[in-house]
CSV table of C-alpha atoms and ligand atoms in Angstrom, one decimal:
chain,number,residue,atom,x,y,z
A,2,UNK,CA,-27.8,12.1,35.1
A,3,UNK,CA,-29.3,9.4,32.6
A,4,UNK,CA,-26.7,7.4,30.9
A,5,UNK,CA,-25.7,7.6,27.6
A,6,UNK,CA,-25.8,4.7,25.8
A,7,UNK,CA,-25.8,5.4,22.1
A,8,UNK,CA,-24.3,3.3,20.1
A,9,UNK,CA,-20.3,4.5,19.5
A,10,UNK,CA,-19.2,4.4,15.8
A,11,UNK,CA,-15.7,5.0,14.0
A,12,UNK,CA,-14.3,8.3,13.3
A,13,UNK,CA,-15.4,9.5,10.1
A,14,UNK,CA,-13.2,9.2,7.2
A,15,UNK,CA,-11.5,6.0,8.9
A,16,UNK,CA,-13.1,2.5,8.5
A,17,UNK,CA,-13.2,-1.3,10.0
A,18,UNK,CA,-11.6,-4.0,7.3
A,19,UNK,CA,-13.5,-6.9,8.4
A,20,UNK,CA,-12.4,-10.4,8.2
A,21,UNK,CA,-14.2,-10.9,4.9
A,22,UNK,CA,-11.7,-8.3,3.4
A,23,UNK,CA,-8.6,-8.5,5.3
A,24,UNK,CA,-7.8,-11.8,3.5
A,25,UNK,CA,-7.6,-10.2,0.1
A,26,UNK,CA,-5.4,-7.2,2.1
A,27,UNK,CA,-2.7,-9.9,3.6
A,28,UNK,CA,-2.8,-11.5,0.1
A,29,UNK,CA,-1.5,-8.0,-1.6
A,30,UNK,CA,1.0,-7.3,1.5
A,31,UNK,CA,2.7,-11.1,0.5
A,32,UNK,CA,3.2,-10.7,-3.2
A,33,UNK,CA,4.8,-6.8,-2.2
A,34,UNK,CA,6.8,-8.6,0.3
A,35,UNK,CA,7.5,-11.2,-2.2
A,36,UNK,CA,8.2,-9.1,-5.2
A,37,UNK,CA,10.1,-6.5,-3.0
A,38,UNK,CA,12.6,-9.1,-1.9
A,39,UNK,CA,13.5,-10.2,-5.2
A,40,UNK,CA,14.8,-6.8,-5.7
A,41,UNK,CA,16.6,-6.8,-2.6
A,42,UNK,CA,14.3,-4.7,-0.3
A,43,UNK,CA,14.0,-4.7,3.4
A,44,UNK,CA,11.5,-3.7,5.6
A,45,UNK,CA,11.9,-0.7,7.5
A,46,UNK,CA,9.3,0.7,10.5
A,47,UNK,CA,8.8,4.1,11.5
A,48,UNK,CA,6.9,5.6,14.5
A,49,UNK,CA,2.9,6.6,13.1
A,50,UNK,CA,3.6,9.8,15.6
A,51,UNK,CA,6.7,12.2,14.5
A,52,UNK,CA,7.5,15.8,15.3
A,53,UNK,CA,5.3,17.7,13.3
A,54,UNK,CA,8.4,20.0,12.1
A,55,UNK,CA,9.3,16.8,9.8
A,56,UNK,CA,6.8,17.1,7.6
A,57,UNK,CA,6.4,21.2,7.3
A,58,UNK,CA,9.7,20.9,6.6
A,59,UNK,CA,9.7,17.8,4.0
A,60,UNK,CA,6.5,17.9,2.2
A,61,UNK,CA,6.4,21.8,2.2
A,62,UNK,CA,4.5,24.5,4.2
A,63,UNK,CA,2.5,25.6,1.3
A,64,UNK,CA,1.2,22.1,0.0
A,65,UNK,CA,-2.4,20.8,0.9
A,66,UNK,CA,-0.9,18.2,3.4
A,67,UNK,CA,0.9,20.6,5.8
A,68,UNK,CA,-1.4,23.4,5.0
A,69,UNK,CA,-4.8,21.6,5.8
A,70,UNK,CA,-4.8,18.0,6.1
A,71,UNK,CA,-2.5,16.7,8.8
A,72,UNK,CA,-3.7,15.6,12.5
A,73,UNK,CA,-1.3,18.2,14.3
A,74,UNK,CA,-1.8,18.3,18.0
A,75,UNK,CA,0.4,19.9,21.1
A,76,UNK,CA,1.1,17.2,23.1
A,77,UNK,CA,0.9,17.0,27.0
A,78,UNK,CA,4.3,18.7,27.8
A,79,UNK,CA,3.4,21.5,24.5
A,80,UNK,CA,5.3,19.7,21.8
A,81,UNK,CA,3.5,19.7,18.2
A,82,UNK,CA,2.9,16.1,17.3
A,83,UNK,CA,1.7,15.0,13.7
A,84,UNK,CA,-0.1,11.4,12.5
A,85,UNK,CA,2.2,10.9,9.6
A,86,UNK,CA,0.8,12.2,6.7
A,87,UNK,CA,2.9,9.9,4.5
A,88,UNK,CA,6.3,7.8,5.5
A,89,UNK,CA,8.7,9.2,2.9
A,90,UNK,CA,10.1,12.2,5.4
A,91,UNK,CA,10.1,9.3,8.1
A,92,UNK,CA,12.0,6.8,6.5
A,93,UNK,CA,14.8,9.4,5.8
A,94,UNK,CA,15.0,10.6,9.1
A,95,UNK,CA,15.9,6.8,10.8
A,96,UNK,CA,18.5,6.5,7.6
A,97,UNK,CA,19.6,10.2,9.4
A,98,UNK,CA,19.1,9.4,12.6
A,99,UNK,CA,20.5,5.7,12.7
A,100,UNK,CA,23.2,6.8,10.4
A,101,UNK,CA,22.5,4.1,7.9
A,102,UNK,CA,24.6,6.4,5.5
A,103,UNK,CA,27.7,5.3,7.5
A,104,UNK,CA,27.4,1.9,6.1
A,105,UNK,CA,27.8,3.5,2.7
A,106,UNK,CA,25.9,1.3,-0.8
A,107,UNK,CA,22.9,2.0,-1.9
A,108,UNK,CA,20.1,1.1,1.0
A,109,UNK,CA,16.4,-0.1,-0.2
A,110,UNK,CA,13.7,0.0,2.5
A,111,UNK,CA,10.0,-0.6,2.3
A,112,UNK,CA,7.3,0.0,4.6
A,113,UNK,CA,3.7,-0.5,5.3
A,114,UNK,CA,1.2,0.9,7.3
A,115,UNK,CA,-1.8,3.7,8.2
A,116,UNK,CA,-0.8,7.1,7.3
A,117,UNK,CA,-3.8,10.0,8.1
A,118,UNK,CA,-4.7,12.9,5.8
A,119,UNK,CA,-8.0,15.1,7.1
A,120,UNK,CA,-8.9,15.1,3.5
A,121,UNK,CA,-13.2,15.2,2.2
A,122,UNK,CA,-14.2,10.8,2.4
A,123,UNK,CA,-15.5,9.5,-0.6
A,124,UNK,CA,-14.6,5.9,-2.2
A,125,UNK,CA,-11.1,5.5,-2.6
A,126,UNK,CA,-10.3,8.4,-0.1
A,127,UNK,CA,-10.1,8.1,3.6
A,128,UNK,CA,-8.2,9.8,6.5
A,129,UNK,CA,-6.9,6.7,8.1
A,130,UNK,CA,-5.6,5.0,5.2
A,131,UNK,CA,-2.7,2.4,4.0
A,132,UNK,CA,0.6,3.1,2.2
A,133,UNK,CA,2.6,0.1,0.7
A,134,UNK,CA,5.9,2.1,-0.4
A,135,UNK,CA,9.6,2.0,-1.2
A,136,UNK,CA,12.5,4.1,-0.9
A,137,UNK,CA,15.9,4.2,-2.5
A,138,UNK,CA,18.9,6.0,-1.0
A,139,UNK,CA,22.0,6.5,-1.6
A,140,UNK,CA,22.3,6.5,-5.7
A,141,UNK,CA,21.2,9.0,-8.4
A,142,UNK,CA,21.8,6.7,-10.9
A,143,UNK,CA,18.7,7.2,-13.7
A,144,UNK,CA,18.8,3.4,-14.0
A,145,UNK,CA,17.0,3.1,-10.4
A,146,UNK,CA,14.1,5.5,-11.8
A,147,UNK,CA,13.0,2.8,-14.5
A,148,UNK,CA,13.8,-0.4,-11.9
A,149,UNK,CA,11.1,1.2,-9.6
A,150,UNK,CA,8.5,1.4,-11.9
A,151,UNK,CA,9.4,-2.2,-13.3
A,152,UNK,CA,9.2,-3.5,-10.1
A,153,UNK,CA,5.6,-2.1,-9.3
A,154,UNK,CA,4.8,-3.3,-13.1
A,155,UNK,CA,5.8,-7.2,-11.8
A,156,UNK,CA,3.8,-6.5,-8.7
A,157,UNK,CA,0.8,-5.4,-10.4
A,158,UNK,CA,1.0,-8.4,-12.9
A,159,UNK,CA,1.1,-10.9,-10.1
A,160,UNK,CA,-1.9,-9.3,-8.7
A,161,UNK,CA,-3.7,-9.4,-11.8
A,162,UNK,CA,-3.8,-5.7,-12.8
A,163,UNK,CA,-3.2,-4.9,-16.5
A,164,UNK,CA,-5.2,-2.0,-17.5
A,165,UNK,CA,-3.0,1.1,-16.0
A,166,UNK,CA,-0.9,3.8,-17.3
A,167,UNK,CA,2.8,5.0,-16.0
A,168,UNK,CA,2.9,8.5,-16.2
A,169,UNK,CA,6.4,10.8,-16.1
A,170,UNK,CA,7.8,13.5,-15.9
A,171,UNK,CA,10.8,15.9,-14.5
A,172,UNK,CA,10.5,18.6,-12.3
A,173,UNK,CA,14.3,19.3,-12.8
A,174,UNK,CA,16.3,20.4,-9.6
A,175,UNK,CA,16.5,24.1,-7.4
A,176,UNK,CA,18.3,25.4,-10.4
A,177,UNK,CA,16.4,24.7,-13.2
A,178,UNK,CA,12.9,25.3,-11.1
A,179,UNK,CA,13.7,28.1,-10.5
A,180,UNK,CA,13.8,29.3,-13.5
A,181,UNK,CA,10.7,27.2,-14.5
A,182,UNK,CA,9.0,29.1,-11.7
A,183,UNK,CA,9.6,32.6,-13.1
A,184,UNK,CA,8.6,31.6,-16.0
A,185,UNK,CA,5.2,30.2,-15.2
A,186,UNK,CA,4.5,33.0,-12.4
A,187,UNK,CA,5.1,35.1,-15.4
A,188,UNK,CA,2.7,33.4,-17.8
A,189,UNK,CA,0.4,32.7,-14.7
A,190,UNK,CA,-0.1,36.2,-14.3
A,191,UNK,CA,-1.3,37.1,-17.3
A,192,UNK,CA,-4.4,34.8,-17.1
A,193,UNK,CA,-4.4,34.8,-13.4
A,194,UNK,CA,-7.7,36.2,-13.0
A,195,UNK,CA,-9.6,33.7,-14.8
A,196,UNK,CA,-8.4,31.0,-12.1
A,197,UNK,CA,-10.2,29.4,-9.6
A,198,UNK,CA,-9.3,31.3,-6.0
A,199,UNK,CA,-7.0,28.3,-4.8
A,200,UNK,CA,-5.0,28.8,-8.1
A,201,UNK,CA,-4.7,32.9,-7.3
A,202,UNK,CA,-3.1,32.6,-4.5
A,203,UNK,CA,-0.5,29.6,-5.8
A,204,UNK,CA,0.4,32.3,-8.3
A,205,UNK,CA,2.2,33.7,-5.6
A,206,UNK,CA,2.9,31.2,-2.8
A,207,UNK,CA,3.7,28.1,-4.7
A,208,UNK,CA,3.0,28.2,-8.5
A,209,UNK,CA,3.8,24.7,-9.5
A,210,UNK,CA,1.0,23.4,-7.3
A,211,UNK,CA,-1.5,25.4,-9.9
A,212,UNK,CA,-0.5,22.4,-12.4
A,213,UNK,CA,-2.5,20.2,-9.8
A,214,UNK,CA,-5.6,21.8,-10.2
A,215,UNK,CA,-8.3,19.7,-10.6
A,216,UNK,CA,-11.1,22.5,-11.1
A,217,UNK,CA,-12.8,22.0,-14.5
A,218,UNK,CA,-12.6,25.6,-15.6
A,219,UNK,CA,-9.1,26.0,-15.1
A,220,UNK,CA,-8.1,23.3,-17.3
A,221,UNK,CA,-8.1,25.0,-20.7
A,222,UNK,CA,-5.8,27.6,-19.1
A,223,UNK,CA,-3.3,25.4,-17.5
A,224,UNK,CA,-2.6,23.1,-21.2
A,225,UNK,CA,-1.5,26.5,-22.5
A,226,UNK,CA,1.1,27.5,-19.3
A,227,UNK,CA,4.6,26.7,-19.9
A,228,UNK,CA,5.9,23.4,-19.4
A,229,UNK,CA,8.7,22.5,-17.3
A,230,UNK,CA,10.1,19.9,-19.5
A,231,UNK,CA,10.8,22.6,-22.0
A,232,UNK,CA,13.0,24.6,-18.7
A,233,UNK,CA,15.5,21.9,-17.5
A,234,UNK,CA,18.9,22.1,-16.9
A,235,UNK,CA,21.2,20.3,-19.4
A,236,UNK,CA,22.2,17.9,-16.7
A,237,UNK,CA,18.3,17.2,-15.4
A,238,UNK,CA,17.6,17.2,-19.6
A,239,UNK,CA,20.1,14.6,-19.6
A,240,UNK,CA,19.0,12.4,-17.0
A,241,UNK,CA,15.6,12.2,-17.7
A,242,UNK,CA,16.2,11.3,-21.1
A,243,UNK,CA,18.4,8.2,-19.6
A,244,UNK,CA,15.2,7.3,-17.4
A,245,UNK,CA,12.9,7.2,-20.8
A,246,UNK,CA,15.6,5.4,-22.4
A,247,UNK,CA,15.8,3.2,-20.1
A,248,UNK,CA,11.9,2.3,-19.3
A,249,UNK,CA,11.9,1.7,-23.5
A,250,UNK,CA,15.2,-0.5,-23.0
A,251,UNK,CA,13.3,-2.4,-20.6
A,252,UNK,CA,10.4,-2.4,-22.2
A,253,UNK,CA,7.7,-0.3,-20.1
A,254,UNK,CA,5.3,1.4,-21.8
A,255,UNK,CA,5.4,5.1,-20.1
A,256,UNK,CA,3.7,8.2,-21.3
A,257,UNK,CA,5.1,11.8,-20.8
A,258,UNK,CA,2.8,13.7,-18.5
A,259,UNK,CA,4.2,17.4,-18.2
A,260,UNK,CA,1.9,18.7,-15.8
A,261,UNK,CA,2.8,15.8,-13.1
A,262,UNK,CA,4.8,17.9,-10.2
A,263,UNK,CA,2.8,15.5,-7.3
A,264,UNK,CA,1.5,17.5,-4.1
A,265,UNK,CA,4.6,17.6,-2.2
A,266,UNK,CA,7.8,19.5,-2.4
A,267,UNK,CA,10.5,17.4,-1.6
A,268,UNK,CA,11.1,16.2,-5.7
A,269,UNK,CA,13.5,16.6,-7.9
A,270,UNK,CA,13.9,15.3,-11.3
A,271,UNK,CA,11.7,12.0,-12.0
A,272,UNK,CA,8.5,12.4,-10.9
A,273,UNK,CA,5.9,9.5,-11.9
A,274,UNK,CA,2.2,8.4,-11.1
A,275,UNK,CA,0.6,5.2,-11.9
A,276,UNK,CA,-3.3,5.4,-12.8
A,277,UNK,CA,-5.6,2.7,-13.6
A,278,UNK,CA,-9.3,3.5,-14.8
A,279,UNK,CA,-11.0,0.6,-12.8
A,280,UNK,CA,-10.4,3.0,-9.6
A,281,UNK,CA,-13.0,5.9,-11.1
A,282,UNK,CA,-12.6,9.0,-9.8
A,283,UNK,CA,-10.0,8.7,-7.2
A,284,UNK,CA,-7.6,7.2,-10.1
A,285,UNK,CA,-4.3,7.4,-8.7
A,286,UNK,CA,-2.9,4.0,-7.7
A,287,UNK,CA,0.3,5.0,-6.9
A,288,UNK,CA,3.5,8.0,-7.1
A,289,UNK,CA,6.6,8.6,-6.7
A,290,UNK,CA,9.6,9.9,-7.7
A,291,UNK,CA,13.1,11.9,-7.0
A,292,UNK,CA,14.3,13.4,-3.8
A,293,UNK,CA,17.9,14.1,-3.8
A,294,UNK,CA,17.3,17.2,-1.7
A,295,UNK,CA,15.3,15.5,1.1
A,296,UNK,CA,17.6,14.2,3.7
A,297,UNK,CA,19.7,17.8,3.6
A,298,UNK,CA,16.7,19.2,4.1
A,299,UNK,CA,15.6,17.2,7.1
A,300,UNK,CA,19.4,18.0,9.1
A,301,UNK,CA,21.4,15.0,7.0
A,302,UNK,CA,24.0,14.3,4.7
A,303,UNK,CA,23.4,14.8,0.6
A,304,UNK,CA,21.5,11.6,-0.1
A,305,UNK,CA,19.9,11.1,-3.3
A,306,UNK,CA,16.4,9.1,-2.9
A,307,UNK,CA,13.8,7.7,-5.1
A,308,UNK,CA,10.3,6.1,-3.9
A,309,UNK,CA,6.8,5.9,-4.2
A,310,UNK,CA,3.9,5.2,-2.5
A,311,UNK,CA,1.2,2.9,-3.3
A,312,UNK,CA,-2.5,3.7,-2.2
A,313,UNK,CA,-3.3,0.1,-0.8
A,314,UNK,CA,-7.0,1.0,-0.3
A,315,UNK,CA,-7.1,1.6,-3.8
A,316,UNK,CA,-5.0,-1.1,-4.7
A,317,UNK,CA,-7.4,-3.6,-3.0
A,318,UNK,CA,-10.1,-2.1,-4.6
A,319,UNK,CA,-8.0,-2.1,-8.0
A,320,UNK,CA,-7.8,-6.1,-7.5
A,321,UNK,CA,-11.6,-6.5,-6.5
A,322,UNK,CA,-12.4,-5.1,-9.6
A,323,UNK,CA,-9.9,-7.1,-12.0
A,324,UNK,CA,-11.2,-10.2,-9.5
A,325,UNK,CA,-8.6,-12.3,-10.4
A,326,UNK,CA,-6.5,-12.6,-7.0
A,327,UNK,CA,-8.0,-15.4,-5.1
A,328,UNK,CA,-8.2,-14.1,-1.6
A,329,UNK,CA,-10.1,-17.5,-0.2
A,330,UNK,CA,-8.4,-18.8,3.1
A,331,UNK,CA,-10.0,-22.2,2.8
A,332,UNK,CA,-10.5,-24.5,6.6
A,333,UNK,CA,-8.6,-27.3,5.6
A,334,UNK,CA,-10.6,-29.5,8.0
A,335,UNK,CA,-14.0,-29.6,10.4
A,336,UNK,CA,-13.6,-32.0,13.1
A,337,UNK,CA,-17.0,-33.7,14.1
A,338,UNK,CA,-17.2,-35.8,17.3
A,339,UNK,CA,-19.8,-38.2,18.6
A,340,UNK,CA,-19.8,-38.4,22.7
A,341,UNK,CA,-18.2,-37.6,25.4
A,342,UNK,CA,-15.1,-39.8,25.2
A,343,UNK,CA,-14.2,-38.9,21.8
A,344,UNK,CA,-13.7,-35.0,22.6
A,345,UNK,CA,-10.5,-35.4,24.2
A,346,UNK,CA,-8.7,-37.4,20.9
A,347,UNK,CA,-11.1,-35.0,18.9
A,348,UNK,CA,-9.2,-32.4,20.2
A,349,UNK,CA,-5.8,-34.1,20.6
A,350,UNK,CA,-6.2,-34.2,16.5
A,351,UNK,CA,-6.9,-30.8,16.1
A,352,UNK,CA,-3.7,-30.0,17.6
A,353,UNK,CA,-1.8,-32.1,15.7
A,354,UNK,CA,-2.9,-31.0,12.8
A,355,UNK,CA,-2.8,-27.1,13.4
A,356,UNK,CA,0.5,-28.0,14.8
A,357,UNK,CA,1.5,-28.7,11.0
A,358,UNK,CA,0.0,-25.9,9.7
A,359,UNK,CA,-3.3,-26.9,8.7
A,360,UNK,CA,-6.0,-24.5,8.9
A,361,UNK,CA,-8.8,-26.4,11.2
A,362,UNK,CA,-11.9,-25.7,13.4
A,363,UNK,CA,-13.5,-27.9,16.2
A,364,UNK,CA,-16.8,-27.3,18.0
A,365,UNK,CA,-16.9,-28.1,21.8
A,366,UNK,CA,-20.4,-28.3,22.2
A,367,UNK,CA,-22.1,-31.7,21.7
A,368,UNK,CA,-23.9,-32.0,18.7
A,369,UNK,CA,-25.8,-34.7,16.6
A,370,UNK,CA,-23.3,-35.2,13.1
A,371,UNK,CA,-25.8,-33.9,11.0
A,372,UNK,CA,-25.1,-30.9,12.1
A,373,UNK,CA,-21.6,-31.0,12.9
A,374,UNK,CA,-21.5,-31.8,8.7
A,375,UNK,CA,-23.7,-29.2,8.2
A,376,UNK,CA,-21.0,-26.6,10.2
A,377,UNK,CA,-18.3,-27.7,7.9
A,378,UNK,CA,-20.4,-27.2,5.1
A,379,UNK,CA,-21.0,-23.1,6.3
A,380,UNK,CA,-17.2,-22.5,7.2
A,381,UNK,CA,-16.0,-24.0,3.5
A,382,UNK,CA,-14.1,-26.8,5.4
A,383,UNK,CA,-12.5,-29.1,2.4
A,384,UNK,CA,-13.0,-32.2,4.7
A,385,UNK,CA,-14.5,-33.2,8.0
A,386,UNK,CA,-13.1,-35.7,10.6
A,387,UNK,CA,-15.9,-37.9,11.5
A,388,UNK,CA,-14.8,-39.7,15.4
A,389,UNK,CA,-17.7,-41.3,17.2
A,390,UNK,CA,-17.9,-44.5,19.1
A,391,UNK,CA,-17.2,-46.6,16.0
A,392,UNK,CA,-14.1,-44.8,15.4
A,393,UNK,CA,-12.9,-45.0,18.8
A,394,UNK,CA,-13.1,-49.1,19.0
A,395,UNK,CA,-11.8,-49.2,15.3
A,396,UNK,CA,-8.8,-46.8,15.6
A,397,UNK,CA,-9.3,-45.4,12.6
A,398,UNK,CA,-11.4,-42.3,11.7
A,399,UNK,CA,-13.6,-41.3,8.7
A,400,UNK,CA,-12.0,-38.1,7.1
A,401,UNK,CA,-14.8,-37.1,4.5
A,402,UNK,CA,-14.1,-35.2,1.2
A,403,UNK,CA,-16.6,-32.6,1.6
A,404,UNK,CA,-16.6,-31.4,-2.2
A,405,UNK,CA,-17.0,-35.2,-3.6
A,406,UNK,CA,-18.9,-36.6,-0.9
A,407,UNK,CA,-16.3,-39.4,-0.8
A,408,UNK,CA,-15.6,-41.0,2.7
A,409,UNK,CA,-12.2,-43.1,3.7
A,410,UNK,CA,-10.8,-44.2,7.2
A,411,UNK,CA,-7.7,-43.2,8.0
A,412,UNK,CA,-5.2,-44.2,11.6
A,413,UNK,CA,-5.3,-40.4,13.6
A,414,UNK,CA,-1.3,-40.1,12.7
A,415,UNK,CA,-1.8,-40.9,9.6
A,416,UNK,CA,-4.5,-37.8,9.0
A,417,UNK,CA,-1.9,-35.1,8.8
A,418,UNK,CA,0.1,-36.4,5.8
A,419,UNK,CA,-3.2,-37.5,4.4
A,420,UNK,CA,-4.5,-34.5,4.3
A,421,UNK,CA,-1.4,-32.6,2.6
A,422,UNK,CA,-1.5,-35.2,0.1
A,423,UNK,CA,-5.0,-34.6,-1.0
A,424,UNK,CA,-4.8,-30.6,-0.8
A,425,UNK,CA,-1.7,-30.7,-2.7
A,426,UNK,CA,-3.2,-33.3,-5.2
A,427,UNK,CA,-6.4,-30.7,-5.4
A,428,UNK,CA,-3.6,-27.7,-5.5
A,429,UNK,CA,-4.9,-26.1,-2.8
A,430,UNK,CA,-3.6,-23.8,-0.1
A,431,UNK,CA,-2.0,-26.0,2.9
A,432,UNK,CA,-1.1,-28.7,0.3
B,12,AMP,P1,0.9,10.6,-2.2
B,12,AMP,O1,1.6,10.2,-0.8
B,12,AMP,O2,0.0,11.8,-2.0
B,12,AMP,O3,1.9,10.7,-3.3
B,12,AMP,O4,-0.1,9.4,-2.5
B,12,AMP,C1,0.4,8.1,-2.9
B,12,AMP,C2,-0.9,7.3,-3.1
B,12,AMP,O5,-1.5,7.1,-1.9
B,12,AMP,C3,-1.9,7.9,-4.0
B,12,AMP,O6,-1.6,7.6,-5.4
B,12,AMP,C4,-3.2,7.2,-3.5
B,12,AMP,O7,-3.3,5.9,-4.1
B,12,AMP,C5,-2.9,7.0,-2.1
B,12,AMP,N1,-3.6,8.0,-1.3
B,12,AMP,C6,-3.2,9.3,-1.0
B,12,AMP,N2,-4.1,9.9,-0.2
B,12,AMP,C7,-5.1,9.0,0.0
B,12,AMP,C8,-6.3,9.0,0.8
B,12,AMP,N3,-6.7,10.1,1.5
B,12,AMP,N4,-7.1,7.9,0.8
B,12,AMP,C9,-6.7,6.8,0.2
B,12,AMP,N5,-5.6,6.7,-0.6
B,12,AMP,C10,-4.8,7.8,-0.6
């Protein structure tokens, strides 16, 4: 038998993020850790693999996730395993399962990671891709649905994204869905038949999700189906009037979007969606919303919960296109030796100066300085050490500015602080 020895790629739908991108990606996973913290958020982390009973039971049975998308598999000793489709269901089953709840207050967790959806690729959709997201629990108080979205609007502005919209909406509670329902599967149908064959059979397994549809023809049809604002409750009328109150109060433009019920079951009440037209087709940045039902439905206490999720594929692709982030991890120094003796001190320096934080690279074979310069020139270093025989005798080594071409000698202890001096001076990272 030959061998094979074709080439082995990635799984489709999932991708590499080389180092050329993954400095913009660690950039956007600071300011969320940074923004999230000044609201008082910790970071929480949940296993990628969970019983797949979590999420039929969570996101729904009847929803596109659970119905076709999830990576579902019967594990070695026949249990059915599940790549986490999304981490809301997770996070509420550790605040179950750890009995967070016990500790009583109002807990705010974030997470990041890979979540997996067997969805068609395309840019902006993948099957392995990355959630930044936050959860509330333990309040109900409207006041937290318009902190949310004011906290993603202070992210996004330190990222430098300013075209978007916030979308809302209310997709009331049991009660007042219900009624909603049998209203729309009333209206539905009567114009049933002119629906796309997805839409037919939401009519009768799940009619809300027919608000989803993104088939052209259908969308004439669905503008004239009743709206679910129109069917809430007074109490669910009443608190999302407090949640658009508030968002004005705090000054965050919104729009009403009555047709925004998201893809997954678990909501109640607020419901929003943040879109930005730089992403093209796949538009959604972000959503979130309500889940006061969630944990009861998942084996715990009554909890009410609010979250979202952002798409940080998207969101990196968001802040490409903006291009105001600098994502540039800038070599603070090249280190260029001369001869064998002046490796070892050469090297010595490059500890001591990584040992303070500074970003540097050395080279270990011999080379001629030209080259050496020309090294620091391709990795973007901001100076290079210059230590030959010279330097050795003098004590004192030639840091070169590489930008200005400017050239000073400096004692080896002295290089660490000089170099802070000069990066701060030049406001640059490692400064
Ligand atoms: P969801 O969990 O469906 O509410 O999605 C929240 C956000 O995750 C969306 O607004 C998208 O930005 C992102 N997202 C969802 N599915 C995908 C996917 N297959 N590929 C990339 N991003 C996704």
């Amino acid at each position: 038998m030959s061998k094979n020895t074709e080439p082995i790629r990635s799984v489709k739908g999932t991708r590499d993020l080389l180092p050329s991108e993954t400095a913009l990606w660690q950039r956007v996973e600071e300011e969320a850790r940074r923004v999230f913290a000044a609201y008082n958020y910790r970071e929480i982390r949940t296993p990628v693999l969970e019983q797949t009973v979590l999420f039929a039971r969570s996101v729904g049975a009847d929803t596109d996730i659970v119905m076709k998308e999830m990576y579902t598999f019967k594990d070695r000793d026949d249990e059915s395993l599940t790549l986490r489709p999304e981490a809301t269901a997770s996070v509420v089953r550790a605040y179950i399962e750890h009995g967070l709840y016990n500790e009583g207050g109002i807990h705010k967790l974030y997470y990041m990671g890979a979540m997996f959806r067997r969805e068609r690729p395309q840019k902006g959709r993948y099957r392995q891709f990355y959630q930044i997201g936050a959860e509330v629990l333990g309040t109900d108080h409207p006041a937290i649905d318009a902190e949310v979205p004011e906290m993603l609007t202070v992210f996004l502005e330190r990222l430098g994204i300013d075209e978007y919209a916030l979308l809302v909406n209310s997709v009331g509670c049991p009660k007042c869905r219900r009624e909603y329902v049998k209203a729309l599967r009333q209206a539905l149908e009567r114009v049933k038949t002119t629906l796309c064959a997805d839409c037919q059979r939401r009519v009768n397994t799940n009619p809300l999700r027919v608000l989803d549809c993104k088939v052209e023809a259908d969308q004439s049809v669905i503008e004239k189906l009743p709206k679910i604002l129109d069917h809430l409750c007074p109490e669910c009328r009443q608190h999302f009037e407090s949640v658009t109150a508030e968002l004005k109060e705090r000054g965050i433009p919104h729009q009403i979007s009555p047709r925004l019920v998201r893809g997954l079951d678990y909501y109640t009440r607020t419901t929003f969606e943040i879109t930005s037209d730089v992403l093209g087709a796949q538009n959604a940045l972000l959503g979130g919303g309500r889940y006061d039902g969630l944990s009861e439905l998942i084996g715990g206490p009554p909890t009410p919960g609010f979250g979202f999720a952002i798409g940080q594929d998207r969101l990196v692709l968001a802040v490409e296109a903006v291009g105001r982030l600098k994502s540039h991890v800038a070599l603070a120094a090249y280190i260029a030796w001369m001869g064998d003796s002046a490796l070892a001190p050469a090297s010595r320096l490059a500890r001591d100066l990584r040992r303070e934080g500074l970003s540097v690279e050395i080279g270990y074979e011999p080379v001629k300085l030209k080259k050496s310069l020309g090294t620091a020139n391709k990795l973007g270093a901001r100076f290079a050490i210059i230590i030959g025989e010279g330097e050795l005798s003098s004590g004192r080594f030639q840091v070169k500015d590489m930008e200005t071409g400017h050239q000073e000698e400096v004692e080896p202890a002295r290089i660490p602080s000089h170099l802070r001096e000069k990066l701060a001076a030049a406001g640059e990272p490692g400064g």
